[in-house]
């Protein structure tokens, strides 16, 4: 991924914020990204000797924009993930499609070189069996809080560091099917 912010999202599953210039400033950064990868997962879903190949395509858009009288920067990202899971021994497959939006709801300057950010994650993830029928769903939204070190350079968003996941502010509002409960039978039967 070209943007350092995208790497942070991939590693921690959350976005990070920094201080920005005046509230009427132009976006700090915006763009699109595309990534494809393959991974082999041994003991998939903690099932001994179940080895699964995951092929994934991730496409998205992001916007990093200053807001409010203090010019604190807010991050928003829209992603679509297409996944194919293949049992390497039996050949069974299943697919998954996720569309999600991550959006900063509130960014607070803690006055000590750190920012606390409340992030909204919302969307829909659906897993399909080989016959194309949905076998698990996870729609809804969550809100969580993260802590970011702004590295003493509030106008340089690319040197921030994720410090901590401060936990859920609001748990899932939607249906949350157990992924492994649906995946293991689909990949082994």
Short mmCIF file of C-alpha atoms in Angstrom, two decimals, residues 68-161:
data_model
loop_
_atom_site.label_atom_id
_atom_site.label_comp_id
_atom_site.label_asym_id
_atom_site.label_seq_id
_atom_site.Cartn_x
_atom_site.Cartn_y
_atom_site.Cartn_z
CA UNK A 68 -13.99 22.00 13.80
CA UNK A 69 -12.56 25.17 15.31
CA UNK A 70 -9.36 23.43 16.45
CA UNK A 71 -8.71 21.95 13.01
CA UNK A 72 -8.36 18.41 14.35
CA UNK A 73 -8.12 15.94 11.50
CA UNK A 74 -10.73 13.25 10.96
CA UNK A 75 -10.23 10.09 8.92
CA UNK A 76 -12.80 8.17 6.90
CA UNK A 77 -12.33 4.97 4.92
CA UNK A 78 -14.71 2.90 2.81
CA UNK A 79 -13.57 -0.63 1.93
CA UNK A 80 -14.76 -3.67 0.02
CA UNK A 81 -13.11 -7.01 0.75
CA UNK A 82 -13.67 -10.12 -1.37
CA UNK A 83 -12.37 -13.36 0.13
CA UNK A 84 -12.12 -16.96 -1.04
CA UNK A 85 -11.34 -19.67 1.52
CA UNK A 86 -10.18 -23.04 0.16
CA UNK A 87 -9.54 -26.21 2.14
CA UNK A 88 -6.16 -27.22 0.67
CA UNK A 89 -6.78 -30.94 1.37
CA UNK A 90 -10.45 -31.34 0.43
CA UNK A 91 -10.87 -28.52 -2.08
CA UNK A 92 -14.06 -27.18 -0.49
CA UNK A 93 -14.46 -23.42 -0.84
CA UNK A 94 -16.51 -20.59 0.55
CA UNK A 95 -16.50 -16.90 -0.24
CA UNK A 96 -16.99 -13.74 1.74
CA UNK A 97 -17.87 -10.17 0.89
CA UNK A 98 -17.48 -7.27 3.27
CA UNK A 99 -18.35 -3.63 2.75
CA UNK A 100 -17.37 -1.39 5.63
CA UNK A 101 -17.01 2.24 6.57
CA UNK A 102 -14.66 3.46 9.29
CA UNK A 103 -15.21 7.04 10.33
CA UNK A 104 -13.84 9.16 13.14
CA UNK A 105 -16.72 10.50 15.20
CA UNK A 106 -14.75 12.48 17.77
CA UNK A 107 -11.07 13.41 18.02
CA UNK A 108 -9.83 14.85 21.32
CA UNK A 109 -6.45 16.52 21.85
CA UNK A 110 -5.33 15.26 25.26
CA UNK A 111 -2.78 18.09 25.60
CA UNK A 112 0.13 15.68 26.12
CA UNK A 113 1.04 14.89 22.51
CA UNK A 114 -1.68 12.26 22.19
CA UNK A 115 -5.11 12.14 20.64
CA UNK A 116 -8.06 10.01 21.71
CA UNK A 117 -10.37 9.11 18.85
CA UNK A 118 -13.81 7.52 18.86
CA UNK A 119 -14.20 5.52 15.64
CA UNK A 120 -17.41 4.21 14.08
CA UNK A 121 -17.13 0.95 12.16
CA UNK A 122 -20.24 0.02 10.21
CA UNK A 123 -21.08 -2.27 7.36
CA UNK A 124 -22.01 -5.76 6.35
CA UNK A 125 -20.02 -8.96 6.03
CA UNK A 126 -21.55 -12.09 4.50
CA UNK A 127 -20.01 -15.53 4.02
CA UNK A 128 -21.38 -17.84 1.31
CA UNK A 129 -21.09 -21.62 0.94
CA UNK A 130 -20.18 -23.36 -2.30
CA UNK A 131 -23.84 -23.32 -3.37
CA UNK A 132 -23.90 -19.51 -3.17
CA UNK A 133 -26.22 -19.38 -0.16
CA UNK A 134 -25.34 -17.15 2.80
CA UNK A 135 -24.11 -19.16 5.79
CA UNK A 136 -23.08 -16.31 8.12
CA UNK A 137 -23.73 -12.59 8.39
CA UNK A 138 -22.36 -9.73 10.43
CA UNK A 139 -24.18 -6.46 9.73
CA UNK A 140 -24.33 -3.54 12.12
CA UNK A 141 -21.94 -1.15 13.73
CA UNK A 142 -19.51 -0.78 16.59
CA UNK A 143 -17.80 2.18 18.18
CA UNK A 144 -14.35 1.94 19.69
CA UNK A 145 -11.70 4.27 21.05
CA UNK A 146 -8.01 4.45 20.14
CA UNK A 147 -5.01 6.40 21.44
CA UNK A 148 -2.58 8.01 18.96
CA UNK A 149 0.84 9.65 19.49
CA UNK A 150 1.06 12.67 17.17
CA UNK A 151 4.91 12.68 17.41
CA UNK A 152 4.93 16.37 18.35
CA UNK A 153 4.15 17.38 14.77
CA UNK A 154 0.44 18.09 14.59
CA UNK A 155 0.66 19.22 10.97
CA UNK A 156 2.40 16.01 9.78
CA UNK A 157 -0.10 13.14 9.81
CA UNK A 158 2.38 10.64 8.41
CA UNK A 159 4.54 10.33 11.52
CA UNK A 160 1.74 9.37 13.93
CA UNK A 161 1.90 6.15 15.89
#
